[in-house]
Amino acid sequence: MKILFLGIREDERPALEAWQREHPEHEVVAREEILTAATLPLLKGVQAVCLQQVISPEPEVYSALAEAGIRQLSSRTAGVDMLDLALAKQHGIVVTNVPVYSPNAIAEFVLASTLYLTRRFAQIERKNSQRDFRFAGLIGRELATLRVAVLGTGSIGLRAARLFHALGAEVVGYDPYPRPDFGEVGQYAPTLEEAVEGADVLTLHMPLLATNHHVVDAAVLARLAPGAVVINAGRGGLLDTAALLEALNSGHLSGAALDTYENEAPYYRYDWTGKDLGDAVLEELLGREDVLMTPHVAFYTDTAVQNLVTGGLDNAVLAAETGTAPTVVEPA
């Protein structure tokens, strides 16, 4: 089988080469390009596609895939909101993801980001850079005194909850699909609103669906405790950025850590050095001392990259050969 491996990064090559050695019966063609109408000629002679990208393919790509005889798309990601699942299904294309590749990677990043904000590292670093070693006004908060709201308690959310619980925090969760083992580290609230009520930390671990776009809006943010922090290492569209900025400007929130941004697609993974971003909101976020911005790298560990490459290729082969896989993602 010939597999087109799109959007390759250099750090993925060792994992790809290892997989290829273990599966010499398959040919993997790796390209840096992503799946778009302009790259459709790359599909010639291909039986399976494994991709990773944040930019959505044009609608005509799905019909072109079907015409080329390709009936699957394997995404080396957990979230697949960049793909039109309904349109893919309409053309007989199954979409797979890698839902569990390293919950530790993102959960640890969330914990580190929370500590960065609650222990005032940005302010401390700024004062140190000015040789001002006074610390009055930079008092921090201990996690054991905080209430943490975890929205979405899948593999990543549960792992984050375990880390916060281990450090003594009170953990409250919300998920339309509760899991029994969450009771080991926290308690569920019956509604999202009750979960965030009075929370000092809000961390987002939901998939992005049409039904939960901007699920964290001004009304939800207002329910958080004064001085709360918001951590989004899930999907940018879950959070109303304008409402977040208003809550920061009013002083209701003390900080935010955003590993995802709802308009990130043109920027993240690209070099914009010395260029005008053309996005006033992103410029403001990047310039704020109370906001930690990172370019969607919470997942980025050696373990996660290995598992994403291996899982993505395994899914591509299975779906191409059988028409399905355990990780097929259905339209909402």
Coordinates of C-alpha atoms in Angstrom, one line a residue:
M1 CA 0.0 0.0 0.0
K2 CA 1.2 3.5 -0.8
I3 CA 0.5 6.0 2.0
L4 CA 0.8 9.7 1.5
F5 CA 2.1 11.3 4.8
L6 CA 1.2 15.0 4.6
G7 CA 2.4 17.9 6.7
I8 CA 5.5 16.1 8.0
R9 CA 7.8 17.9 10.5
E10 CA 11.4 17.0 10.9
D11 CA 10.8 15.7 14.5
E12 CA 8.4 13.1 13.0
R13 CA 10.9 11.5 10.7
P14 CA 12.5 9.2 13.2
A15 CA 9.1 7.7 14.2
L16 CA 8.1 7.5 10.6
E17 CA 11.3 5.7 9.6
A18 CA 10.9 3.3 12.5
W19 CA 7.4 2.5 11.5
Q20 CA 8.5 2.0 7.9
R21 CA 11.2 -0.5 9.0
E22 CA 8.5 -2.5 10.8
H23 CA 6.1 -2.4 7.9
P24 CA 8.2 -2.9 4.7
E25 CA 5.2 -4.1 2.8
H26 CA 3.9 -0.5 2.8
E27 CA 5.4 2.5 1.0
V28 CA 5.2 5.9 2.8
V29 CA 5.7 9.1 0.8
A30 CA 6.3 12.0 3.2
R31 CA 5.6 15.5 2.1
E32 CA 5.7 18.9 3.9
E33 CA 2.6 20.1 2.0
I34 CA -0.8 19.8 3.6
L35 CA -4.1 18.6 2.0
T36 CA -5.6 21.4 -0.1
A37 CA -7.0 21.7 -3.6
A38 CA -3.6 22.7 -4.8
T39 CA -1.9 19.5 -3.6
L40 CA -4.5 17.1 -5.0
P41 CA -2.0 15.9 -7.7
L42 CA 0.0 14.3 -4.9
L43 CA -2.9 11.7 -4.5
K44 CA -1.9 9.9 -7.8
G45 CA -1.3 6.3 -7.1
V46 CA -2.0 6.6 -3.4
Q47 CA -4.3 4.2 -1.4
A48 CA -4.2 6.0 2.0
V49 CA -3.6 9.4 3.4
C50 CA -2.2 10.3 6.9
L51 CA -2.2 14.1 7.6
Q52 CA -1.7 16.7 10.3
Q53 CA -2.8 20.3 9.7
V54 CA -4.8 23.1 11.2
I55 CA -6.1 24.6 8.0
S56 CA -9.3 23.1 6.6
P57 CA -9.2 21.6 3.1
E58 CA -11.5 23.2 0.5
P59 CA -14.9 21.5 0.0
E60 CA -13.9 20.2 -3.4
V61 CA -11.1 18.1 -1.9
Y62 CA -13.5 15.5 -0.5
S63 CA -15.1 14.8 -3.9
A64 CA -11.6 14.6 -5.4
L65 CA -10.5 12.1 -2.8
A66 CA -13.5 9.9 -3.6
E67 CA -12.8 10.2 -7.3
A68 CA -9.2 9.1 -6.7
G69 CA -10.5 6.0 -4.8
I70 CA -9.4 7.2 -1.4
R71 CA -11.9 6.3 1.2
Q72 CA -10.2 7.4 4.4
L73 CA -8.3 10.3 6.0
S74 CA -6.1 9.5 9.0
S75 CA -5.4 12.6 11.1
R76 CA -2.4 12.6 13.4
T77 CA -4.3 14.5 16.0
A78 CA -7.0 14.0 18.6
G79 CA -9.2 17.0 17.4
V80 CA -10.5 16.9 13.9
D81 CA -12.4 20.2 13.7
M82 CA -10.3 21.2 10.7
L83 CA -12.0 18.5 8.7
D84 CA -15.6 18.5 7.5
L85 CA -16.8 15.2 8.8
A86 CA -20.3 15.5 7.3
L87 CA -18.9 16.2 3.8
A88 CA -16.4 13.4 4.2
K89 CA -19.1 11.0 5.1
Q90 CA -21.2 12.2 2.2
H91 CA -18.4 11.1 -0.1
G92 CA -17.9 7.8 1.6
I93 CA -14.7 8.8 3.4
V94 CA -14.0 7.7 6.9
V95 CA -12.0 10.0 9.2
T96 CA -9.9 8.6 12.0
N97 CA -7.9 10.3 14.8
V98 CA -5.5 9.4 17.5
P99 CA -7.6 10.2 20.6
V100 CA -5.1 9.0 23.2
Y101 CA -1.5 9.7 22.4
S102 CA -0.1 11.1 25.6
P103 CA -2.5 12.6 28.1
N104 CA 0.5 13.3 30.3
A105 CA 1.9 15.8 27.8
I106 CA -1.0 18.2 27.8
A107 CA -2.0 17.7 31.5
E108 CA 1.6 18.5 32.6
F109 CA 1.6 21.6 30.4
V110 CA -1.7 22.7 31.9
L111 CA -0.3 22.3 35.4
A112 CA 2.9 24.2 34.5
S113 CA 0.9 27.0 32.9
T114 CA -1.3 27.3 36.0
L115 CA 1.7 27.6 38.3
Y116 CA 3.2 30.2 35.9
L117 CA 0.2 32.4 36.4
T118 CA -0.6 31.7 40.1
R119 CA 3.1 32.2 41.1
R120 CA 3.4 35.4 39.0
F121 CA 6.4 34.2 37.0
A122 CA 6.0 36.8 34.2
Q123 CA 6.0 39.7 36.7
I124 CA 8.9 38.3 38.6
E125 CA 10.9 37.8 35.4
R126 CA 10.2 41.4 34.3
K127 CA 11.3 42.9 37.6
N128 CA 14.4 40.7 37.6
S129 CA 15.3 41.9 34.1
Q130 CA 15.2 45.4 35.4
R131 CA 17.4 44.5 38.4
D132 CA 14.5 45.2 40.7
F133 CA 14.5 42.5 43.3
R134 CA 11.6 43.7 45.4
F135 CA 8.7 41.2 45.6
A136 CA 6.0 43.2 47.4
G137 CA 2.8 42.8 45.4
L138 CA 3.9 39.6 43.8
I139 CA 2.3 37.2 46.3
G140 CA 1.3 33.9 44.8
R141 CA -1.4 31.3 45.5
E142 CA -1.0 27.7 46.5
L143 CA -2.8 25.1 44.5
A144 CA -3.9 23.3 47.6
T145 CA -6.1 26.4 48.4
L146 CA -7.8 26.5 45.0
R147 CA -10.9 25.1 43.4
V148 CA -10.2 23.8 39.9
A149 CA -13.0 23.3 37.3
V150 CA -12.2 20.8 34.6
L151 CA -14.5 21.0 31.6
G152 CA -14.2 17.7 29.7
T153 CA -13.0 14.7 31.6
G154 CA -11.7 12.4 28.8
S155 CA -8.2 11.0 29.0
I156 CA -6.5 14.4 29.1
G157 CA -9.0 16.1 31.4
L158 CA -8.9 13.2 33.8
R159 CA -5.1 13.2 33.9
A160 CA -5.1 17.0 34.6
A161 CA -7.6 16.4 37.4
R162 CA -5.3 13.8 38.9
L163 CA -2.4 16.2 38.9
F164 CA -4.3 19.0 40.5
H165 CA -5.8 16.6 43.1
A166 CA -2.4 15.3 43.9
L167 CA -1.3 18.8 44.8
G168 CA -4.3 19.3 47.1
A169 CA -6.7 21.3 44.9
E170 CA -10.4 20.8 45.1
V171 CA -11.4 19.5 41.7
V172 CA -14.9 19.8 40.1
G173 CA -15.6 18.4 36.7
Y174 CA -18.3 18.7 34.0
D175 CA -18.8 16.3 31.1
P176 CA -21.9 15.2 29.3
Y177 CA -20.4 11.7 29.5
P178 CA -19.2 11.2 33.1
R179 CA -16.8 8.5 34.0
P180 CA -16.8 6.5 37.3
D181 CA -13.0 6.9 37.9
F182 CA -13.3 10.7 38.1
G183 CA -14.7 10.2 41.6
E184 CA -11.2 9.2 42.7
V185 CA -10.0 12.8 42.3
G186 CA -13.0 15.1 42.2
Q187 CA -16.7 15.4 42.0
Y188 CA -19.0 16.1 39.0
A189 CA -21.3 19.1 38.9
P190 CA -24.6 18.5 37.2
T191 CA -24.2 21.6 34.9
L192 CA -21.3 23.5 33.4
E193 CA -22.5 26.6 35.2
E194 CA -22.3 24.9 38.6
A195 CA -18.9 23.4 37.8
V196 CA -17.4 26.9 37.2
E197 CA -19.2 28.6 40.0
G198 CA -16.5 30.1 42.3
A199 CA -13.7 28.2 40.6
D200 CA -10.2 29.7 40.9
V201 CA -8.8 27.8 37.9
L202 CA -10.8 26.8 34.7
T203 CA -9.1 24.3 32.3
L204 CA -10.7 23.3 29.0
H205 CA -10.5 19.8 27.6
M206 CA -13.6 19.5 25.4
P207 CA -13.5 18.6 21.7
L208 CA -14.7 21.6 19.5
L209 CA -18.1 20.9 18.1
A210 CA -20.7 23.1 16.4
T211 CA -22.7 22.9 19.6
N212 CA -20.1 24.1 22.0
H213 CA -18.4 27.0 20.1
H214 CA -17.7 29.8 22.6
V215 CA -19.1 27.5 25.4
V216 CA -17.0 29.6 27.7
D217 CA -18.4 33.1 27.2
A218 CA -18.9 36.2 29.3
A219 CA -21.6 34.6 31.4
V220 CA -19.5 31.6 32.2
L221 CA -16.4 33.7 33.0
A222 CA -18.4 35.9 35.3
R223 CA -19.2 32.8 37.5
L224 CA -15.5 32.3 38.2
A225 CA -14.0 33.5 41.5
P226 CA -12.5 37.0 41.4
G227 CA -8.8 36.6 40.4
A228 CA -9.3 33.3 38.7
V229 CA -7.2 32.1 35.8
V230 CA -8.3 30.4 32.6
I231 CA -6.2 27.7 30.9
N232 CA -7.1 26.6 27.3
A233 CA -5.0 23.8 25.9
G234 CA -8.0 22.3 24.2
R235 CA -9.4 24.1 21.2
G236 CA -9.4 27.9 20.6
G237 CA -13.0 28.0 19.6
L238 CA -14.2 26.9 23.0
L239 CA -13.4 30.2 24.4
D240 CA -14.8 33.6 23.5
T241 CA -11.6 35.6 23.2
A242 CA -13.3 39.0 23.3
A243 CA -15.1 38.0 26.5
L244 CA -11.8 36.8 28.0
L245 CA -10.1 40.2 27.3
E246 CA -13.0 42.0 28.9
A247 CA -12.7 39.9 32.0
L248 CA -9.0 40.5 32.2
N249 CA -9.4 44.2 31.6
S250 CA -12.0 44.5 34.3
G251 CA -9.7 42.7 36.8
H252 CA -12.2 39.9 37.3
L253 CA -9.6 37.4 35.9
S254 CA -6.0 37.7 37.0
G255 CA -4.6 35.7 34.0
A256 CA -4.9 33.3 31.2
A257 CA -2.8 30.7 29.5
L258 CA -3.7 30.1 25.9
D259 CA -2.1 27.2 24.0
T260 CA -4.8 27.5 21.4
Y261 CA -6.4 30.6 19.8
E262 CA -9.6 30.6 17.9
N263 CA -8.0 32.3 14.8
E264 CA -4.7 30.5 15.0
A265 CA -4.7 28.7 11.7
P266 CA -2.8 31.3 9.6
Y267 CA -0.2 31.8 12.3
Y268 CA 0.7 28.8 14.3
R269 CA 3.4 26.6 12.8
Y270 CA 4.6 29.4 10.6
D271 CA 7.4 32.0 10.9
W272 CA 5.9 35.5 11.2
T273 CA 9.2 37.2 12.3
G274 CA 9.1 40.9 11.3
K275 CA 5.7 40.7 9.7
D276 CA 2.5 42.4 10.5
L277 CA 0.1 39.8 11.9
G278 CA -2.9 41.7 10.8
D279 CA -4.8 40.5 13.9
A280 CA -5.2 43.1 16.6
V281 CA -6.6 40.6 19.1
L282 CA -3.6 38.3 18.7
E283 CA -1.2 41.2 19.0
E284 CA -2.9 42.3 22.2
L285 CA -2.8 38.8 23.7
L286 CA 0.9 38.5 22.8
G287 CA 1.7 41.8 24.5
R288 CA 0.0 41.2 27.8
E289 CA 1.9 40.3 30.9
D290 CA -1.2 38.5 32.3
V291 CA -1.5 36.2 29.3
L292 CA 0.8 33.3 28.5
M293 CA 0.5 32.5 24.8
T294 CA 2.0 29.4 23.4
P295 CA 1.6 28.2 19.8
H296 CA -0.4 25.0 20.3
V297 CA 2.6 23.0 21.7
A298 CA 1.0 21.4 24.8
F299 CA 1.1 18.1 23.1
Y300 CA 4.7 18.5 21.9
T301 CA 6.8 15.8 23.6
D302 CA 8.9 13.0 22.2
T303 CA 6.4 10.4 23.5
A304 CA 3.4 12.2 22.0
V305 CA 5.1 12.6 18.6
Q306 CA 6.0 8.9 18.5
N307 CA 2.5 7.8 19.4
L308 CA 0.8 10.2 16.9
V309 CA 2.9 9.0 14.0
T310 CA 2.5 5.4 14.8
G311 CA -1.2 5.7 15.6
G312 CA -1.9 7.8 12.5
L313 CA -0.2 5.3 10.1
D314 CA -1.8 2.3 11.8
N315 CA -5.2 3.9 11.4
A316 CA -4.5 4.8 7.8
V317 CA -3.7 1.2 6.9
L318 CA -6.6 -0.3 8.8
A319 CA -9.2 2.1 7.4
A320 CA -7.9 1.7 3.9
E321 CA -8.0 -2.1 4.1
T322 CA -11.2 -2.6 6.0
G323 CA -13.2 0.6 5.6
T324 CA -13.2 1.3 9.3
A325 CA -11.1 1.5 12.5
P326 CA -11.7 1.8 16.2
T327 CA -11.0 5.5 16.1
V328 CA -13.4 6.5 13.3
V329 CA -14.9 10.0 14.1
E330 CA -18.5 10.4 13.2
P331 CA -20.2 13.8 12.5
A332 CA -21.9 15.3 15.5

